[in-house]
Amino acid sequence: MFAINLYSCQSVFQDKRMKALIYKPLCELRDLLVGPKNLIKKRLHKLLDYEVIEGKSKLSYEEQAVANAYKTINTLLLNELPRFNGLALQMIWSMLGTFSCLHRDLAADMEQLFQSFAQQLPHSSCHPKEFLEWVENAVLEGVRKLEILCQSVEETLNAPVVQPVSPSFQRRLKHLTDKHGSGKIFQVTNTVVGTRDFDLNLTKGELVAIISETDTRGDKRRWLVDAGGKKGYVPSSKLIRYHQATEDPPPSPFLPVPGNMAGFRRHSCISDPNVLHVTSQPLFQ
């Protein structure tokens, strides 16, 4: 907590130094550039008038005033503008140096703060080589776990939709199987909303039978299906072949008992040498 407060104080102090040594001088330099900029514009305006009267041998009083104004502004710019540019460059270079110093001080403060935090981290006392090996192993282990997680998520997402067995579901399955065969049965993976003529509206998990894998125009992205009485088109990307789930009973953990031993109770408390004692072993599936 103390280190965090120290970091906050240092950040505030560095921010104040940045504003005082860089931001404020830059704003002042921007304000100073207004005067030379206006003077340059005024010189350009006078130059247009001066070029008109430059070729005349005799000038009137007003024309002589315009010529004198242009020459004065031009001389002022030629004498003062290089000095101004030199001072502005000196200010910019000075501010760049100050900015570099501030970054150096900030980096030194961060290094000092990190050293105080590093003492509390695990493996801080390890040799650099051992520490790099630990980091590499930790990263590889993290990548391996991430790959396993991504693979499990992908398998879960690609798993076929498990439809709860209901009488209506069984009736539709039997009707479609008897009419089209088991190889034509597909299941809807996502809700289908028809947007074109003869398109069907189906909910996720419904069963359909494939009549044709193309529409009337030969488009293989729209399949003609039988949804148990109503027929229409469904996007092929939202259909997956239906595999009926079969659940086999798990194997018995007990060894088979001979027929002549079937009369004995398995958990009898009577010690009888003729009873077959069976030790069950854990099964892993």
mmCIF file of N, CA and C in Angstrom, residues 121-221:
data_model
loop_
_atom_site.group_PDB
_atom_site.id
_atom_site.type_symbol
_atom_site.label_atom_id
_atom_site.label_comp_id
_atom_site.label_asym_id
_atom_site.label_seq_id
_atom_site.Cartn_x
_atom_site.Cartn_y
_atom_site.Cartn_z
ATOM 1 N N LEU A 121 7.696 -11.028 -4.910
ATOM 2 C CA LEU A 121 7.241 -11.992 -5.888
ATOM 3 C C LEU A 121 7.924 -13.335 -5.693
ATOM 4 N N PRO A 122 7.250 -14.447 -6.039
ATOM 5 C CA PRO A 122 7.912 -15.755 -5.966
ATOM 6 C C PRO A 122 9.027 -15.850 -6.997
ATOM 7 N N HIS A 123 10.010 -16.675 -6.694
ATOM 8 C CA HIS A 123 11.161 -16.910 -7.568
ATOM 9 C C HIS A 123 12.009 -15.645 -7.761
ATOM 10 N N SER A 124 11.867 -14.657 -6.887
ATOM 11 C CA SER A 124 12.670 -13.443 -7.039
ATOM 12 C C SER A 124 14.132 -13.673 -6.675
ATOM 13 N N SER A 125 14.377 -14.692 -5.866
ATOM 14 C CA SER A 125 15.756 -14.973 -5.449
ATOM 15 C C SER A 125 16.443 -15.976 -6.363
ATOM 16 N N CYS A 126 15.776 -16.414 -7.418
ATOM 17 C CA CYS A 126 16.369 -17.405 -8.315
ATOM 18 C C CYS A 126 17.437 -16.757 -9.197
ATOM 19 N N HIS A 127 18.295 -17.612 -9.700
ATOM 20 C CA HIS A 127 19.272 -17.171 -10.691
ATOM 21 C C HIS A 127 18.529 -16.776 -11.968
ATOM 22 N N PRO A 128 19.034 -15.769 -12.697
ATOM 23 C CA PRO A 128 18.322 -15.352 -13.921
ATOM 24 C C PRO A 128 18.033 -16.501 -14.887
ATOM 25 N N LYS A 129 18.961 -17.420 -15.032
ATOM 26 C CA LYS A 129 18.738 -18.537 -15.939
ATOM 27 C C LYS A 129 17.604 -19.425 -15.443
ATOM 28 N N GLU A 130 17.615 -19.716 -14.135
ATOM 29 C CA GLU A 130 16.540 -20.529 -13.562
ATOM 30 C C GLU A 130 15.198 -19.808 -13.659
ATOM 31 N N PHE A 131 15.232 -18.485 -13.451
ATOM 32 C CA PHE A 131 13.991 -17.719 -13.534
ATOM 33 C C PHE A 131 13.425 -17.757 -14.948
ATOM 34 N N LEU A 132 14.290 -17.638 -15.979
ATOM 35 C CA LEU A 132 13.825 -17.705 -17.357
ATOM 36 C C LEU A 132 13.257 -19.079 -17.687
ATOM 37 N N GLU A 133 13.897 -20.139 -17.169
ATOM 38 C CA GLU A 133 13.366 -21.478 -17.391
ATOM 39 C C GLU A 133 11.992 -21.643 -16.749
ATOM 40 N N TRP A 134 11.848 -21.082 -15.522
ATOM 41 C CA TRP A 134 10.540 -21.164 -14.854
ATOM 42 C C TRP A 134 9.480 -20.403 -15.638
ATOM 43 N N VAL A 135 9.828 -19.225 -16.142
ATOM 44 C CA VAL A 135 8.869 -18.446 -16.926
ATOM 45 C C VAL A 135 8.473 -19.196 -18.185
ATOM 46 N N GLU A 136 9.469 -19.783 -18.866
ATOM 47 C CA GLU A 136 9.176 -20.509 -20.100
ATOM 48 C C GLU A 136 8.258 -21.696 -19.835
ATOM 49 N N ASN A 137 8.548 -22.457 -18.764
ATOM 50 C CA ASN A 137 7.704 -23.607 -18.433
ATOM 51 C C ASN A 137 6.293 -23.168 -18.059
ATOM 52 N N ALA A 138 6.205 -22.056 -17.309
ATOM 53 C CA ALA A 138 4.875 -21.564 -16.923
ATOM 54 C C ALA A 138 4.071 -21.138 -18.144
ATOM 55 N N VAL A 139 4.744 -20.454 -19.095
ATOM 56 C CA VAL A 139 4.048 -20.017 -20.301
ATOM 57 C C VAL A 139 3.611 -21.209 -21.136
ATOM 58 N N LEU A 140 4.478 -22.206 -21.297
ATOM 59 C CA LEU A 140 4.125 -23.384 -22.078
ATOM 60 C C LEU A 140 2.973 -24.149 -21.429
ATOM 61 N N GLU A 141 3.001 -24.230 -20.106
ATOM 62 C CA GLU A 141 1.908 -24.905 -19.411
ATOM 63 C C GLU A 141 0.595 -24.154 -19.596
ATOM 64 N N GLY A 142 0.673 -22.813 -19.538
ATOM 65 C CA GLY A 142 -0.530 -22.022 -19.782
ATOM 66 C C GLY A 142 -1.057 -22.212 -21.193
ATOM 67 N N VAL A 143 -0.137 -22.272 -22.173
ATOM 68 C CA VAL A 143 -0.558 -22.491 -23.567
ATOM 69 C C VAL A 143 -1.198 -23.859 -23.724
ATOM 70 N N ARG A 144 -0.622 -24.859 -23.059
ATOM 71 C CA ARG A 144 -1.191 -26.209 -23.150
ATOM 72 C C ARG A 144 -2.605 -26.250 -22.562
ATOM 73 N N LYS A 145 -2.792 -25.622 -21.413
ATOM 74 C CA LYS A 145 -4.127 -25.594 -20.802
ATOM 75 C C LYS A 145 -5.115 -24.831 -21.674
ATOM 76 N N LEU A 146 -4.633 -23.739 -22.300
ATOM 77 C CA LEU A 146 -5.509 -22.970 -23.173
ATOM 78 C C LEU A 146 -5.913 -23.783 -24.394
ATOM 79 N N GLU A 147 -4.988 -24.551 -24.957
ATOM 80 C CA GLU A 147 -5.320 -25.394 -26.100
ATOM 81 C C GLU A 147 -6.340 -26.451 -25.718
ATOM 82 N N ILE A 148 -6.172 -27.047 -24.522
ATOM 83 C CA ILE A 148 -7.132 -28.052 -24.059
ATOM 84 C C ILE A 148 -8.505 -27.424 -23.876
ATOM 85 N N LEU A 149 -8.517 -26.208 -23.305
ATOM 86 C CA LEU A 149 -9.793 -25.523 -23.103
ATOM 87 C C LEU A 149 -10.469 -25.205 -24.440
ATOM 88 N N CYS A 150 -9.691 -24.690 -25.406
ATOM 89 C CA CYS A 150 -10.253 -24.372 -26.716
ATOM 90 C C CYS A 150 -10.782 -25.631 -27.404
ATOM 91 N N GLN A 151 -10.041 -26.728 -27.262
ATOM 92 C CA GLN A 151 -10.479 -27.973 -27.892
ATOM 93 C C GLN A 151 -11.773 -28.474 -27.266
ATOM 94 N N SER A 152 -11.869 -28.393 -25.928
ATOM 95 C CA SER A 152 -13.095 -28.835 -25.264
ATOM 96 C C SER A 152 -14.281 -27.965 -25.639
ATOM 97 N N VAL A 153 -14.044 -26.641 -25.734
ATOM 98 C CA VAL A 153 -15.130 -25.744 -26.133
ATOM 99 C C VAL A 153 -15.570 -26.039 -27.562
ATOM 100 N N GLU A 154 -14.599 -26.278 -28.457
ATOM 101 C CA GLU A 154 -14.936 -26.576 -29.844
ATOM 102 C C GLU A 154 -15.717 -27.878 -29.951
ATOM 103 N N GLU A 155 -15.301 -28.898 -29.166
ATOM 104 C CA GLU A 155 -16.029 -30.161 -29.187
ATOM 105 C C GLU A 155 -17.444 -29.985 -28.652
ATOM 106 N N THR A 156 -17.577 -29.145 -27.610
ATOM 107 C CA THR A 156 -18.913 -28.904 -27.062
ATOM 108 C C THR A 156 -19.803 -28.182 -28.058
ATOM 109 N N LEU A 157 -19.234 -27.188 -28.762
ATOM 110 C CA LEU A 157 -20.024 -26.443 -29.728
ATOM 111 C C LEU A 157 -20.405 -27.283 -30.937
ATOM 112 N N ASN A 158 -19.508 -28.192 -31.333
ATOM 113 C CA ASN A 158 -19.767 -29.021 -32.509
ATOM 114 C C ASN A 158 -20.537 -30.293 -32.189
ATOM 115 N N ALA A 159 -20.837 -30.511 -30.914
ATOM 116 C CA ALA A 159 -21.566 -31.716 -30.541
ATOM 117 C C ALA A 159 -22.980 -31.660 -31.095
ATOM 118 N N PRO A 160 -23.520 -32.801 -31.498
ATOM 119 C CA PRO A 160 -24.891 -32.796 -32.034
ATOM 120 C C PRO A 160 -25.888 -32.381 -30.970
ATOM 121 N N VAL A 161 -26.974 -31.781 -31.417
ATOM 122 C CA VAL A 161 -28.002 -31.314 -30.502
ATOM 123 C C VAL A 161 -28.728 -32.512 -29.913
ATOM 124 N N VAL A 162 -28.803 -32.560 -28.597
ATOM 125 C CA VAL A 162 -29.486 -33.643 -27.910
ATOM 126 C C VAL A 162 -30.922 -33.220 -27.661
ATOM 127 N N GLN A 163 -31.835 -33.851 -28.346
ATOM 128 C CA GLN A 163 -33.249 -33.528 -28.216
ATOM 129 C C GLN A 163 -33.862 -34.415 -27.144
ATOM 130 N N PRO A 164 -34.512 -33.842 -26.140
ATOM 131 C CA PRO A 164 -35.159 -34.691 -25.145
ATOM 132 C C PRO A 164 -36.237 -35.552 -25.799
ATOM 133 N N VAL A 165 -36.226 -36.807 -25.380
ATOM 134 C CA VAL A 165 -37.151 -37.761 -25.980
ATOM 135 C C VAL A 165 -38.557 -37.463 -25.474
ATOM 136 N N SER A 166 -39.446 -37.237 -26.404
ATOM 137 C CA SER A 166 -40.847 -36.988 -26.074
ATOM 138 C C SER A 166 -41.702 -37.787 -27.046
ATOM 139 N N PRO A 167 -42.951 -38.025 -26.702
ATOM 140 C CA PRO A 167 -43.809 -38.800 -27.621
ATOM 141 C C PRO A 167 -43.937 -38.167 -28.995
ATOM 142 N N SER A 168 -44.097 -36.811 -29.048
ATOM 143 C CA SER A 168 -44.219 -36.159 -30.356
ATOM 144 C C SER A 168 -42.925 -36.270 -31.153
ATOM 145 N N PHE A 169 -41.794 -36.172 -30.450
ATOM 146 C CA PHE A 169 -40.506 -36.314 -31.128
ATOM 147 C C PHE A 169 -40.353 -37.718 -31.695
ATOM 148 N N GLN A 170 -40.723 -38.715 -30.902
ATOM 149 C CA GLN A 170 -40.617 -40.094 -31.371
ATOM 150 C C GLN A 170 -41.557 -40.347 -32.555
ATOM 151 N N ARG A 171 -42.763 -39.757 -32.489
ATOM 152 C CA ARG A 171 -43.702 -39.956 -33.589
ATOM 153 C C ARG A 171 -43.173 -39.331 -34.872
ATOM 154 N N ARG A 172 -42.611 -38.099 -34.774
ATOM 155 C CA ARG A 172 -42.067 -37.465 -35.980
ATOM 156 C C ARG A 172 -40.889 -38.259 -36.517
ATOM 157 N N LEU A 173 -40.019 -38.736 -35.625
ATOM 158 C CA LEU A 173 -38.859 -39.517 -36.056
ATOM 159 C C LEU A 173 -39.311 -40.784 -36.779
ATOM 160 N N LYS A 174 -40.302 -41.460 -36.215
ATOM 161 C CA LYS A 174 -40.777 -42.690 -36.851
ATOM 162 C C LYS A 174 -41.444 -42.394 -38.195
ATOM 163 N N HIS A 175 -42.239 -41.315 -38.225
ATOM 164 C CA HIS A 175 -42.928 -40.963 -39.472
ATOM 165 C C HIS A 175 -41.928 -40.634 -40.583
ATOM 166 N N LEU A 176 -40.923 -39.814 -40.273
ATOM 167 C CA LEU A 176 -39.950 -39.428 -41.283
ATOM 168 C C LEU A 176 -39.065 -40.598 -41.677
ATOM 169 N N THR A 177 -38.719 -41.452 -40.702
ATOM 170 C CA THR A 177 -37.870 -42.606 -41.015
ATOM 171 C C THR A 177 -38.607 -43.593 -41.905
ATOM 172 N N ASP A 178 -39.865 -43.856 -41.590
ATOM 173 C CA ASP A 178 -40.634 -44.788 -42.423
ATOM 174 C C ASP A 178 -40.831 -44.238 -43.832
ATOM 175 N N LYS A 179 -40.941 -42.930 -43.963
ATOM 176 C CA LYS A 179 -41.236 -42.326 -45.262
ATOM 177 C C LYS A 179 -39.995 -42.107 -46.110
ATOM 178 N N HIS A 180 -38.869 -41.687 -45.462
ATOM 179 C CA HIS A 180 -37.684 -41.304 -46.235
ATOM 180 C C HIS A 180 -36.454 -42.160 -45.920
ATOM 181 N N GLY A 181 -36.476 -42.917 -44.851
ATOM 182 C CA GLY A 181 -35.307 -43.696 -44.475
ATOM 183 C C GLY A 181 -34.463 -42.962 -43.444
ATOM 184 N N SER A 182 -33.699 -43.717 -42.662
ATOM 185 C CA SER A 182 -32.919 -43.121 -41.575
ATOM 186 C C SER A 182 -31.763 -42.267 -42.078
ATOM 187 N N GLY A 183 -31.274 -42.534 -43.283
ATOM 188 C CA GLY A 183 -30.145 -41.765 -43.799
ATOM 189 C C GLY A 183 -30.496 -40.362 -44.231
ATOM 190 N N LYS A 184 -31.784 -40.042 -44.318
ATOM 191 C CA LYS A 184 -32.225 -38.722 -44.752
ATOM 192 C C LYS A 184 -32.642 -37.826 -43.587
ATOM 193 N N ILE A 185 -32.519 -38.296 -42.375
ATOM 194 C CA ILE A 185 -32.994 -37.543 -41.215
ATOM 195 C C ILE A 185 -31.909 -36.568 -40.777
ATOM 196 N N PHE A 186 -32.283 -35.298 -40.682
ATOM 197 C CA PHE A 186 -31.373 -34.249 -40.219
ATOM 198 C C PHE A 186 -32.049 -33.484 -39.082
ATOM 199 N N GLN A 187 -31.230 -32.775 -38.327
ATOM 200 C CA GLN A 187 -31.726 -32.001 -37.190
ATOM 201 C C GLN A 187 -31.322 -30.535 -37.346
ATOM 202 N N VAL A 188 -32.203 -29.628 -36.929
ATOM 203 C CA VAL A 188 -31.965 -28.194 -37.036
ATOM 204 C C VAL A 188 -31.056 -27.749 -35.900
ATOM 205 N N THR A 189 -29.947 -27.093 -36.242
ATOM 206 C CA THR A 189 -28.985 -26.661 -35.223
ATOM 207 C C THR A 189 -29.298 -25.291 -34.653
ATOM 208 N N ASN A 190 -29.970 -24.438 -35.416
ATOM 209 C CA ASN A 190 -30.329 -23.097 -34.953
ATOM 210 C C ASN A 190 -31.727 -22.760 -35.463
ATOM 211 N N THR A 191 -32.338 -21.816 -34.811
ATOM 212 C CA THR A 191 -33.674 -21.398 -35.219
ATOM 213 C C THR A 191 -33.642 -20.853 -36.651
ATOM 214 N N VAL A 192 -34.583 -21.295 -37.466
ATOM 215 C CA VAL A 192 -34.655 -20.901 -38.871
ATOM 216 C C VAL A 192 -35.874 -20.002 -39.055
ATOM 217 N N VAL A 193 -35.643 -18.824 -39.619
ATOM 218 C CA VAL A 193 -36.717 -17.885 -39.937
ATOM 219 C C VAL A 193 -36.713 -17.675 -41.444
ATOM 220 N N GLY A 194 -37.810 -18.021 -42.087
ATOM 221 C CA GLY A 194 -37.879 -17.923 -43.539
ATOM 222 C C GLY A 194 -37.909 -16.482 -44.017
ATOM 223 N N THR A 195 -37.116 -16.190 -45.040
ATOM 224 C CA THR A 195 -37.061 -14.846 -45.624
ATOM 225 C C THR A 195 -37.459 -14.818 -47.089
ATOM 226 N N ARG A 196 -37.636 -15.982 -47.697
ATOM 227 C CA ARG A 196 -37.983 -16.066 -49.107
ATOM 228 C C ARG A 196 -39.212 -16.956 -49.269
ATOM 229 N N ASP A 197 -39.722 -17.002 -50.471
ATOM 230 C CA ASP A 197 -40.885 -17.839 -50.746
ATOM 231 C C ASP A 197 -40.551 -19.303 -50.502
ATOM 232 N N PHE A 198 -41.526 -20.025 -49.940
ATOM 233 C CA PHE A 198 -41.424 -21.465 -49.678
ATOM 234 C C PHE A 198 -40.376 -21.802 -48.614
ATOM 235 N N ASP A 199 -39.872 -20.809 -47.855
ATOM 236 C CA ASP A 199 -38.972 -21.083 -46.743
ATOM 237 C C ASP A 199 -39.779 -21.493 -45.519
ATOM 238 N N LEU A 200 -39.200 -22.363 -44.697
ATOM 239 C CA LEU A 200 -39.866 -22.845 -43.483
ATOM 240 C C LEU A 200 -39.352 -22.087 -42.259
ATOM 241 N N ASN A 201 -40.200 -22.027 -41.242
ATOM 242 C CA ASN A 201 -39.815 -21.506 -39.934
ATOM 243 C C ASN A 201 -39.719 -22.684 -38.981
ATOM 244 N N LEU A 202 -38.497 -22.953 -38.510
ATOM 245 C CA LEU A 202 -38.255 -24.105 -37.646
ATOM 246 C C LEU A 202 -37.511 -23.665 -36.392
ATOM 247 N N THR A 203 -37.703 -24.417 -35.337
ATOM 248 C CA THR A 203 -37.011 -24.157 -34.077
ATOM 249 C C THR A 203 -35.830 -25.096 -33.936
ATOM 250 N N LYS A 204 -34.922 -24.715 -33.069
ATOM 251 C CA LYS A 204 -33.711 -25.509 -32.848
ATOM 252 C C LYS A 204 -34.079 -26.889 -32.305
ATOM 253 N N GLY A 205 -33.506 -27.944 -32.918
ATOM 254 C CA GLY A 205 -33.723 -29.306 -32.452
ATOM 255 C C GLY A 205 -34.773 -30.067 -33.220
ATOM 256 N N GLU A 206 -35.539 -29.414 -34.096
ATOM 257 C CA GLU A 206 -36.562 -30.119 -34.861
ATOM 258 C C GLU A 206 -35.929 -31.075 -35.863
ATOM 259 N N LEU A 207 -36.686 -32.138 -36.182
ATOM 260 C CA LEU A 207 -36.233 -33.125 -37.146
ATOM 261 C C LEU A 207 -36.883 -32.863 -38.500
ATOM 262 N N VAL A 208 -36.089 -33.053 -39.561
ATOM 263 C CA VAL A 208 -36.587 -32.921 -40.926
ATOM 264 C C VAL A 208 -35.972 -34.037 -41.759
ATOM 265 N N ALA A 209 -36.595 -34.305 -42.865
ATOM 266 C CA ALA A 209 -36.074 -35.284 -43.814
ATOM 267 C C ALA A 209 -35.700 -34.568 -45.109
ATOM 268 N N ILE A 210 -34.547 -34.889 -45.640
ATOM 269 C CA ILE A 210 -34.047 -34.231 -46.843
ATOM 270 C C ILE A 210 -34.720 -34.841 -48.067
ATOM 271 N N ILE A 211 -35.360 -33.966 -48.842
ATOM 272 C CA ILE A 211 -35.955 -34.390 -50.111
ATOM 273 C C ILE A 211 -34.993 -34.101 -51.264
ATOM 274 N N SER A 212 -34.400 -32.908 -51.266
ATOM 275 C CA SER A 212 -33.460 -32.545 -52.321
ATOM 276 C C SER A 212 -32.417 -31.616 -51.710
ATOM 277 N N GLU A 213 -31.154 -31.766 -52.098
ATOM 278 C CA GLU A 213 -30.065 -30.960 -51.573
ATOM 279 C C GLU A 213 -29.803 -29.725 -52.428
ATOM 280 N N THR A 214 -30.741 -29.357 -53.272
ATOM 281 C CA THR A 214 -30.678 -28.127 -54.059
ATOM 282 C C THR A 214 -32.092 -27.578 -54.203
ATOM 283 N N ASP A 215 -32.173 -26.287 -54.520
ATOM 284 C CA ASP A 215 -33.480 -25.717 -54.806
ATOM 285 C C ASP A 215 -33.742 -25.790 -56.314
ATOM 286 N N THR A 216 -34.790 -25.149 -56.758
ATOM 287 C CA THR A 216 -35.166 -25.232 -58.174
ATOM 288 C C THR A 216 -34.138 -24.585 -59.092
ATOM 289 N N ARG A 217 -33.317 -23.683 -58.550
ATOM 290 C CA ARG A 217 -32.285 -23.029 -59.344
ATOM 291 C C ARG A 217 -30.918 -23.709 -59.225
ATOM 292 N N GLY A 218 -30.855 -24.806 -58.513
ATOM 293 C CA GLY A 218 -29.598 -25.512 -58.353
ATOM 294 C C GLY A 218 -28.723 -24.975 -57.228
ATOM 295 N N ASP A 219 -29.272 -24.139 -56.368
ATOM 296 C CA ASP A 219 -28.499 -23.573 -55.255
ATOM 297 C C ASP A 219 -28.390 -24.627 -54.149
ATOM 298 N N LYS A 220 -27.155 -25.050 -53.855
ATOM 299 C CA LYS A 220 -26.936 -26.081 -52.845
ATOM 300 C C LYS A 220 -26.972 -25.537 -51.420
ATOM 301 N N ARG A 221 -27.148 -24.235 -51.277
ATOM 302 C CA ARG A 221 -27.232 -23.663 -49.928
ATOM 303 C C ARG A 221 -28.643 -23.757 -49.364
#
